[in-house]
Short mmCIF file of C-alpha atoms and ligand atoms in Angstrom, two decimals:
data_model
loop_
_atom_site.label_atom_id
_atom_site.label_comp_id
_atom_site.label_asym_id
_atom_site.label_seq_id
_atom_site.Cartn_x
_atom_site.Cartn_y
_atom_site.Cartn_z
CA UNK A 1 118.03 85.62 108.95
CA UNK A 2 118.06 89.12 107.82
CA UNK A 3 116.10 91.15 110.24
CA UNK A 4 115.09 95.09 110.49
CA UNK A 5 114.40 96.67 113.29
CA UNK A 6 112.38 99.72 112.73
CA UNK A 7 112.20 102.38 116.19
CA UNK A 8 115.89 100.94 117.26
CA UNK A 9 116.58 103.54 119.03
CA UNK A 10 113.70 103.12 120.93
CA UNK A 11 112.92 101.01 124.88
CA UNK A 12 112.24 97.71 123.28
CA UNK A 13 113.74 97.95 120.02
CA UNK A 14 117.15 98.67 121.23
CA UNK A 15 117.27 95.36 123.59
CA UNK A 16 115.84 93.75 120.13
CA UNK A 17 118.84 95.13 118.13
CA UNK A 18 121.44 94.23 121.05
CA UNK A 19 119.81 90.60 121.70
CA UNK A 20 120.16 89.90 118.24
CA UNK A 21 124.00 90.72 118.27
CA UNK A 22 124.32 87.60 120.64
CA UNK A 23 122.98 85.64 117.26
CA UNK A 24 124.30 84.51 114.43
CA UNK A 25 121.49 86.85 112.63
CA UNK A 26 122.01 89.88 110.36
CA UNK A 27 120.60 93.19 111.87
CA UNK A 28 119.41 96.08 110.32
CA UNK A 29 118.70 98.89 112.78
CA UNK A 30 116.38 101.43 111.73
CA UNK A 31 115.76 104.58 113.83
CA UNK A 32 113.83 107.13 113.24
CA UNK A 33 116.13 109.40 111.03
CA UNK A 34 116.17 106.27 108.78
CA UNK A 35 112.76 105.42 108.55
CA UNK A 36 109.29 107.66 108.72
CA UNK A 37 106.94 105.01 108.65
CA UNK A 38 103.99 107.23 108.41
CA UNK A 39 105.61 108.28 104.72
CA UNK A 40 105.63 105.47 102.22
CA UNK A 41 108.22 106.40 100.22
CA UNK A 42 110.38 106.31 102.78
CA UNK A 43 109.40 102.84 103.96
CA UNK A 44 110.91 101.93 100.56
CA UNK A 45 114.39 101.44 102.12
CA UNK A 46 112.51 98.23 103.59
CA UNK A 47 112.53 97.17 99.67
CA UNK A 48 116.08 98.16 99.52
CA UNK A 49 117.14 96.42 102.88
CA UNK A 50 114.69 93.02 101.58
CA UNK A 51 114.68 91.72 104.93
CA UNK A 52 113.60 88.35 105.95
CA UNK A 53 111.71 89.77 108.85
CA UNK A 54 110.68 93.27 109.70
CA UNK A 55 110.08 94.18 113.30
CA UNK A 56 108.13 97.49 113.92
CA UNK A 57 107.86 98.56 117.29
CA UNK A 58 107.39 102.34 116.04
CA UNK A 59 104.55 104.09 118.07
CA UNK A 60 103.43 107.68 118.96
CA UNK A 61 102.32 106.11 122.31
CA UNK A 62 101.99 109.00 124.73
CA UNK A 63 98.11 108.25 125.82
CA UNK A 64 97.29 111.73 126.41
CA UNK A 65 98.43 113.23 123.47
CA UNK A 66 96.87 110.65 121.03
CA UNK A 67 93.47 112.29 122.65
CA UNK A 68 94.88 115.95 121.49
CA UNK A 69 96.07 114.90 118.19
CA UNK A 70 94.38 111.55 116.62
CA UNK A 71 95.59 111.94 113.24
CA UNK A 72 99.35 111.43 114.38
CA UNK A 73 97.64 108.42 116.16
CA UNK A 74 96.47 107.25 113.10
CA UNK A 75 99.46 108.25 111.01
CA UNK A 76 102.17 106.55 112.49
CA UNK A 77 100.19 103.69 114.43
CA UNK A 78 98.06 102.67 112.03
CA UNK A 79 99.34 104.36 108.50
CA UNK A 80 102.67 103.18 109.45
CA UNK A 81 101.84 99.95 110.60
CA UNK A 82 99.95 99.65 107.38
CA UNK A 83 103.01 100.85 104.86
CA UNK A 84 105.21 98.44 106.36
CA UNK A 85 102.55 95.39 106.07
CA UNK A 86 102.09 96.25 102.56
CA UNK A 87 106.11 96.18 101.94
CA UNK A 88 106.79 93.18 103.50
CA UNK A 89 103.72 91.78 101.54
CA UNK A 90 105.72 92.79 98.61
CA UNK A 91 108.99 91.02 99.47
CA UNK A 92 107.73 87.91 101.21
CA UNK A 93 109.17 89.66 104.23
CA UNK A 94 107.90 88.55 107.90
CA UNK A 95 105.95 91.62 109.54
CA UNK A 96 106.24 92.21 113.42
CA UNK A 97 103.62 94.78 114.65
CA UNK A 98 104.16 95.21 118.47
CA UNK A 99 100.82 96.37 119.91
CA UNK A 100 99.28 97.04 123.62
CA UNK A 101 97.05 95.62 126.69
CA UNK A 102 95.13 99.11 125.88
CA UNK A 103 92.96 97.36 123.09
CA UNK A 104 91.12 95.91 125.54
CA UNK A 105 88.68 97.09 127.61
CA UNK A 106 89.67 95.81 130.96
CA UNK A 107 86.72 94.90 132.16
CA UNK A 108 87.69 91.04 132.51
CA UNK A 109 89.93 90.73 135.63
CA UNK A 110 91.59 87.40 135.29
CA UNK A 111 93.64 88.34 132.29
CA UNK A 112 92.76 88.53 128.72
CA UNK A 113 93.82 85.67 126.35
CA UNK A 114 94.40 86.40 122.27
CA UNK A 115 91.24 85.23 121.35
CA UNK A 116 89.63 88.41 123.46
CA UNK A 117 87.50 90.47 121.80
CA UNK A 118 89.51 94.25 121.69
CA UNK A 119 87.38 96.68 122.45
CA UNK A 120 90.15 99.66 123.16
CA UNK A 121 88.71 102.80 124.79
CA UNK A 122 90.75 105.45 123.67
CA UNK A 123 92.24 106.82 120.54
CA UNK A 124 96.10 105.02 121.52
CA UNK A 125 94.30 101.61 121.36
CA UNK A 126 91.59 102.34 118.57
CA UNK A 127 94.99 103.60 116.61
CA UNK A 128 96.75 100.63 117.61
CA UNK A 129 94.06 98.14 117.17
CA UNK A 130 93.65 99.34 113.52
CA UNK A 131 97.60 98.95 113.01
CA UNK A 132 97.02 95.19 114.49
CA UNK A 133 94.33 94.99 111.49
CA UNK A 134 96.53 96.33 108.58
CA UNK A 135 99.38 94.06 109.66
CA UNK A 136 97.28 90.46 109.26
CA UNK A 137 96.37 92.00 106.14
CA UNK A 138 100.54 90.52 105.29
CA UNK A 139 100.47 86.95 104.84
CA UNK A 140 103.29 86.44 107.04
CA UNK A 141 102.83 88.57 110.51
CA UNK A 142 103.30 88.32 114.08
CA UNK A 143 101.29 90.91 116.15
CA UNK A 144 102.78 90.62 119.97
CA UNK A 145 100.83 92.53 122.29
CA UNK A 146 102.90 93.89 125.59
CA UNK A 147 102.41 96.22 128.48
CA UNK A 148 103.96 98.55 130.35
CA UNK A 149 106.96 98.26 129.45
CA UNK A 150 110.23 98.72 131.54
CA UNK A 151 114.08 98.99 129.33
CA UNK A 152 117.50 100.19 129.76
CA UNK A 153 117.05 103.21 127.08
CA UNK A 154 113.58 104.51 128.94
CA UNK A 155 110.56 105.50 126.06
CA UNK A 156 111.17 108.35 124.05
CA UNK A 157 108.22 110.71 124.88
CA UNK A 158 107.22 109.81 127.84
CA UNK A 159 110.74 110.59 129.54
CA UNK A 160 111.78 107.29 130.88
CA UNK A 161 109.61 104.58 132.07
CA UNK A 162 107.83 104.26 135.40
CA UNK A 163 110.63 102.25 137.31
CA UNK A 164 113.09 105.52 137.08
CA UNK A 165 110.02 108.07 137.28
CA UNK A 166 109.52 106.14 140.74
CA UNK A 167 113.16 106.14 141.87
CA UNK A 168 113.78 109.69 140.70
CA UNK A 169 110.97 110.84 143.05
CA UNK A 170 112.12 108.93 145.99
CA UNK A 171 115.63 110.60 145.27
CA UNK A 172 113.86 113.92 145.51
CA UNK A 173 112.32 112.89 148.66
CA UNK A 174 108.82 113.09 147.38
CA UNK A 175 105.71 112.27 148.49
CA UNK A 176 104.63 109.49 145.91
CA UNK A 177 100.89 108.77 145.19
CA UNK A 178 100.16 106.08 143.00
CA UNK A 179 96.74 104.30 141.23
CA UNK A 180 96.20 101.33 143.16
CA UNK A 181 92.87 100.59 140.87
CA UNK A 182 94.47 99.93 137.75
CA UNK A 183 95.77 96.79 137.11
CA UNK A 184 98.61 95.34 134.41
CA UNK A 185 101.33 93.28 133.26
CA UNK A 186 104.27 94.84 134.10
CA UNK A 187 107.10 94.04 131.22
CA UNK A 188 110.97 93.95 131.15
CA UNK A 189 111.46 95.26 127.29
CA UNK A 190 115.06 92.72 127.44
CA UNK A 191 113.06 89.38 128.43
CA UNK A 192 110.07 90.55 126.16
CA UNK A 193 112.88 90.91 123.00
CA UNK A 194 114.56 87.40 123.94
CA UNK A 195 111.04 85.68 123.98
CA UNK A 196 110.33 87.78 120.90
CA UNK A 197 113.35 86.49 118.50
CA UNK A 198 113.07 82.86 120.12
CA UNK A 199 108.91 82.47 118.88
CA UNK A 200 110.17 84.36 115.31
CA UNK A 201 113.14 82.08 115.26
CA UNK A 202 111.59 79.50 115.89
CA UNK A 203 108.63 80.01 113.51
CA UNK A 204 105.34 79.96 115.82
CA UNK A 205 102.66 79.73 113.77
CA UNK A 206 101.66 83.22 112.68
CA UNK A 207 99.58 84.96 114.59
CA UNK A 208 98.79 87.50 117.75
CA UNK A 209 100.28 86.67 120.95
CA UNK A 210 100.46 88.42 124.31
CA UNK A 211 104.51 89.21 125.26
CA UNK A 212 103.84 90.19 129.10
CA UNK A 213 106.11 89.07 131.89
CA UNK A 214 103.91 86.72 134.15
CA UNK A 215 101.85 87.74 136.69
CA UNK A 216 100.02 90.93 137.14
CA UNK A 217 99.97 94.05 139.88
CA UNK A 218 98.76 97.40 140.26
CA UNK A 219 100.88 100.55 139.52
CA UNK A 220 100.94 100.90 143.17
CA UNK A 221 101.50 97.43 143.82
CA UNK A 222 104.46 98.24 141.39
CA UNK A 223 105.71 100.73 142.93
CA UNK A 224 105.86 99.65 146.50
CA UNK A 225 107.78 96.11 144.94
CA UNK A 226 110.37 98.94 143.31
CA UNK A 227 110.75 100.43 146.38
CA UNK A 228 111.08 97.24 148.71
CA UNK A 229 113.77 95.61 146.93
CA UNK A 230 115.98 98.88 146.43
CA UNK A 231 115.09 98.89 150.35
CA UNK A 232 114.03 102.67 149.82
CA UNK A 233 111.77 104.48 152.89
CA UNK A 234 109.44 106.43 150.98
CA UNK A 235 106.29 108.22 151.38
CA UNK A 236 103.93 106.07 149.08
CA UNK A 237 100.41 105.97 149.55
CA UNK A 238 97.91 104.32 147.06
CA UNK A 239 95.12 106.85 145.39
CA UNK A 240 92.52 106.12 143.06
CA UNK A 241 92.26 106.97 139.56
CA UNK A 242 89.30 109.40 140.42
CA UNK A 243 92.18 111.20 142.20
CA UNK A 244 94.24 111.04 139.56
CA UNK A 245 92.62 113.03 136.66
CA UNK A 246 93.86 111.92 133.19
CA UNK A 247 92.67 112.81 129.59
CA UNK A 248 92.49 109.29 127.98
CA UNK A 249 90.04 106.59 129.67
CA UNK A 250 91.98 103.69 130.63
CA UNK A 251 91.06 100.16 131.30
CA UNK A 252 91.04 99.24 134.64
CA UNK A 253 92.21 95.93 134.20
CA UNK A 254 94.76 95.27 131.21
CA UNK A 255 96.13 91.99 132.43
CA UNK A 256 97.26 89.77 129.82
CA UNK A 257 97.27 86.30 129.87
CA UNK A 258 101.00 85.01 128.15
CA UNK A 259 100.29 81.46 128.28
CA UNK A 260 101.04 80.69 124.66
CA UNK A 261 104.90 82.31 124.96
CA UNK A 262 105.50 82.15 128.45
CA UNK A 263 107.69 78.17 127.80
CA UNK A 264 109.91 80.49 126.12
CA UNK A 265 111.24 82.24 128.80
CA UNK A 266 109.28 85.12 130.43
CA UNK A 267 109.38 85.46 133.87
CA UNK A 268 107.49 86.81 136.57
CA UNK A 269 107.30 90.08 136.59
CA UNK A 270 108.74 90.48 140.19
CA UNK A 271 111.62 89.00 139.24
CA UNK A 272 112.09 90.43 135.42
CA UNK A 273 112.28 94.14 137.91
CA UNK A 274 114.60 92.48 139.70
CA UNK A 275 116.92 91.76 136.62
CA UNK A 276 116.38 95.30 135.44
CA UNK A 277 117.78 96.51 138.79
CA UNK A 278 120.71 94.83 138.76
CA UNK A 279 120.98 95.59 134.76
CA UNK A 280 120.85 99.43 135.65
CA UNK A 281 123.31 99.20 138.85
CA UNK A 282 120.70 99.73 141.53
CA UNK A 283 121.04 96.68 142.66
CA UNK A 284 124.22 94.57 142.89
N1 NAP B 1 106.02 101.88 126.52
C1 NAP B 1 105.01 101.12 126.96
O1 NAP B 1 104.75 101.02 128.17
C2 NAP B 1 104.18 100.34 125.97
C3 NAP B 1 103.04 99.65 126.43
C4 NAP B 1 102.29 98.90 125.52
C5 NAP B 1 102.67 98.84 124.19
N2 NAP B 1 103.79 99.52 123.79
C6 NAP B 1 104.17 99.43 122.37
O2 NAP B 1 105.49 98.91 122.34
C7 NAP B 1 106.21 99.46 121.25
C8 NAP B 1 107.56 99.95 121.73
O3 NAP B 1 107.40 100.91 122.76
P1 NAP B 1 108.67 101.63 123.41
O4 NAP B 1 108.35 101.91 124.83
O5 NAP B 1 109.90 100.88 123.07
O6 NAP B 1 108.64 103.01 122.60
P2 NAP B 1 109.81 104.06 122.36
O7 NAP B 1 110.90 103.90 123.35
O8 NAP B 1 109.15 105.39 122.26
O9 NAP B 1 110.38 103.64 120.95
C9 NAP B 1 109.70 103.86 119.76
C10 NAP B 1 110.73 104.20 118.71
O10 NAP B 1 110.04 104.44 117.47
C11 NAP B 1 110.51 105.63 116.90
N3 NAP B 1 109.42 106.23 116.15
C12 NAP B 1 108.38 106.96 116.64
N4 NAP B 1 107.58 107.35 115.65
C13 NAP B 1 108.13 106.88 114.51
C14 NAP B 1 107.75 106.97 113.16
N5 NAP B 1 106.68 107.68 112.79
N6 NAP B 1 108.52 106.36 112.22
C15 NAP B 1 109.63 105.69 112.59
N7 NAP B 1 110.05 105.57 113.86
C16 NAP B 1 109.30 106.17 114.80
C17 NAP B 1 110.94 106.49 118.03
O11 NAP B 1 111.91 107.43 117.59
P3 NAP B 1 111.89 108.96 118.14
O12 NAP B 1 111.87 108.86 119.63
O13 NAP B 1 113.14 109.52 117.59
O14 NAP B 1 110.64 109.56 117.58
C18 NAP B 1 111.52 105.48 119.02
O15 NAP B 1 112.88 105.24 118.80
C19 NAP B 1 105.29 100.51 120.64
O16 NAP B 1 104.68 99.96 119.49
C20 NAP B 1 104.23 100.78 121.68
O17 NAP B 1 102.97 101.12 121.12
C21 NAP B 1 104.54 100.26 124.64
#
């Protein structure tokens, strides 16, 4: 298959563009310089490219800052999400829309399930929720919801991901405080791509489906696991979010059920941090 990734250069997409050069598949990579998908006309290349399938895991995703600035929110999450639903419409293309736990309001503790009702409480999730929306608007469309996510090339924006914010402070000898009242599905973005190109490869019926690794913990649950098996002393203590003053509202518990996906091949969380460890050369 002919495949596009559009944010390559991004967590996830760049384990998407290097787990696809294990297959027999062609892969476009499309980073940002290449592609604006908030500007139409530039999402034409997609009509140059005529890809089979067109995975967009583009986001402006930092939480906070979709608070100070919605219309980027909407521009890129949703606009974007909507431009490249419309091309691949237009070719008979595939669309991929990866979206987020944070559509939901986390009030339902035992993990949500796809046919949840979203009800996203701040302007990240209403954003993203409406770029879920636009993308079933293409005939052909997977929407794959994940969380947290950990990956080799760290988030652009948010300067990393939590795994090497964590280690970094231990490094510096920090005293670490971490939410232990908000709960998630902590995601390795290199298991999340494999499972991703096995249910598009193997042609799932089209849908939305929830692309956690199993299992579920707090951030300071997180942490502590992080810190355990890199066998690092460290002053951690858990804190509530009270304590912890952030702009956006945030569910409390985003826990997503992967039942439908998880006989292709995602693992428990635990051990998915495990594999990104080792991966990065923490652990050997
Ligand atoms: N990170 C998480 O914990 C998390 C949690 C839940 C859901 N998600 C979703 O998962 C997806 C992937 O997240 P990620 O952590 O891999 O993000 P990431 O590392 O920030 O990657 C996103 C990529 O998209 C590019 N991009 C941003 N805006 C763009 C635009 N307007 N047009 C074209 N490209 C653009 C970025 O390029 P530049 O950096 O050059 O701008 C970056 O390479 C996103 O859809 C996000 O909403 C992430």
């Amino acid at each position: 298959m002919k495949i596009a990734v559009i944010g390559a250069g991004g967590q996830l997409g760049s384990d998407i563009v290097k787990v696809l050069q294990g297959t027999g598949h062609r892969c476009y990579p499309l980073a940002h310089r290449d592609i604006e998908v908030a500007d139409r006309e530039s999402c034409a290349i997609l009509r140059e490219l005529k890809p089979e399938v067109v995975i967009n895991t583009a986001a402006f995703h930092q939480v906070d800052a979709c608070e100070d600035d919605p219309e980027k929110a909407f521009r890129v999450n949703a606009v974007g999400a909507k431009n490249v639903a419309e091309i691949c419409a237009g070719i008979d293309a595939t669309c991929v829309y990866i979206s987020t736990d944070y559509v939901f309001d986390g009030t339902k503790k035992e993990g949500y399930v796809e046919e949840d009702p979203p009800n996203p409480l701040n302007t990240y999730g209403i954003s993203k929720l409406a770029g879920e929306l636009y993308t079933r608007r293409c005939p052909r469309h997977y929407i794959f919801r994940v969380a947290s996510l950990f990956g080799v090339a760290g988030a652009s924006g948010k300067g990393g991901n939590f795994v090497e914010t964590m280690i970094a402070k231990a490094r510096r000898g920090e005293k670490i405080r971490v939410v232990d009242d908000m709960f998630m599905s902590p995601t390795y973005t290199w298991n999340a791509a494999e499972v991703l190109l096995k249910a598009v490869e193997q042609g799932i019926d089209h849908g939305i489906y929830h692309l956690t690794n199993g299992g579920s913990c707090s951030w300071f649950q997180f942490a502590r696991e992080i810190f355990t098996l890199l066998g690092l002393e460290v002053d951690l203590q858990p804190v509530s979010s009270a304590q912890f003053k952030q702009k956006a509202i945030r569910p409390r518990y985003s826990n997503l059920n992967n039942q439908k996906l998880k006989h292709l091949g995602l693992k428990p969380w635990k051990k998915a941090l495990a594999t990104y460890l080792r991966e990065k050369g923490y652990l050997s």
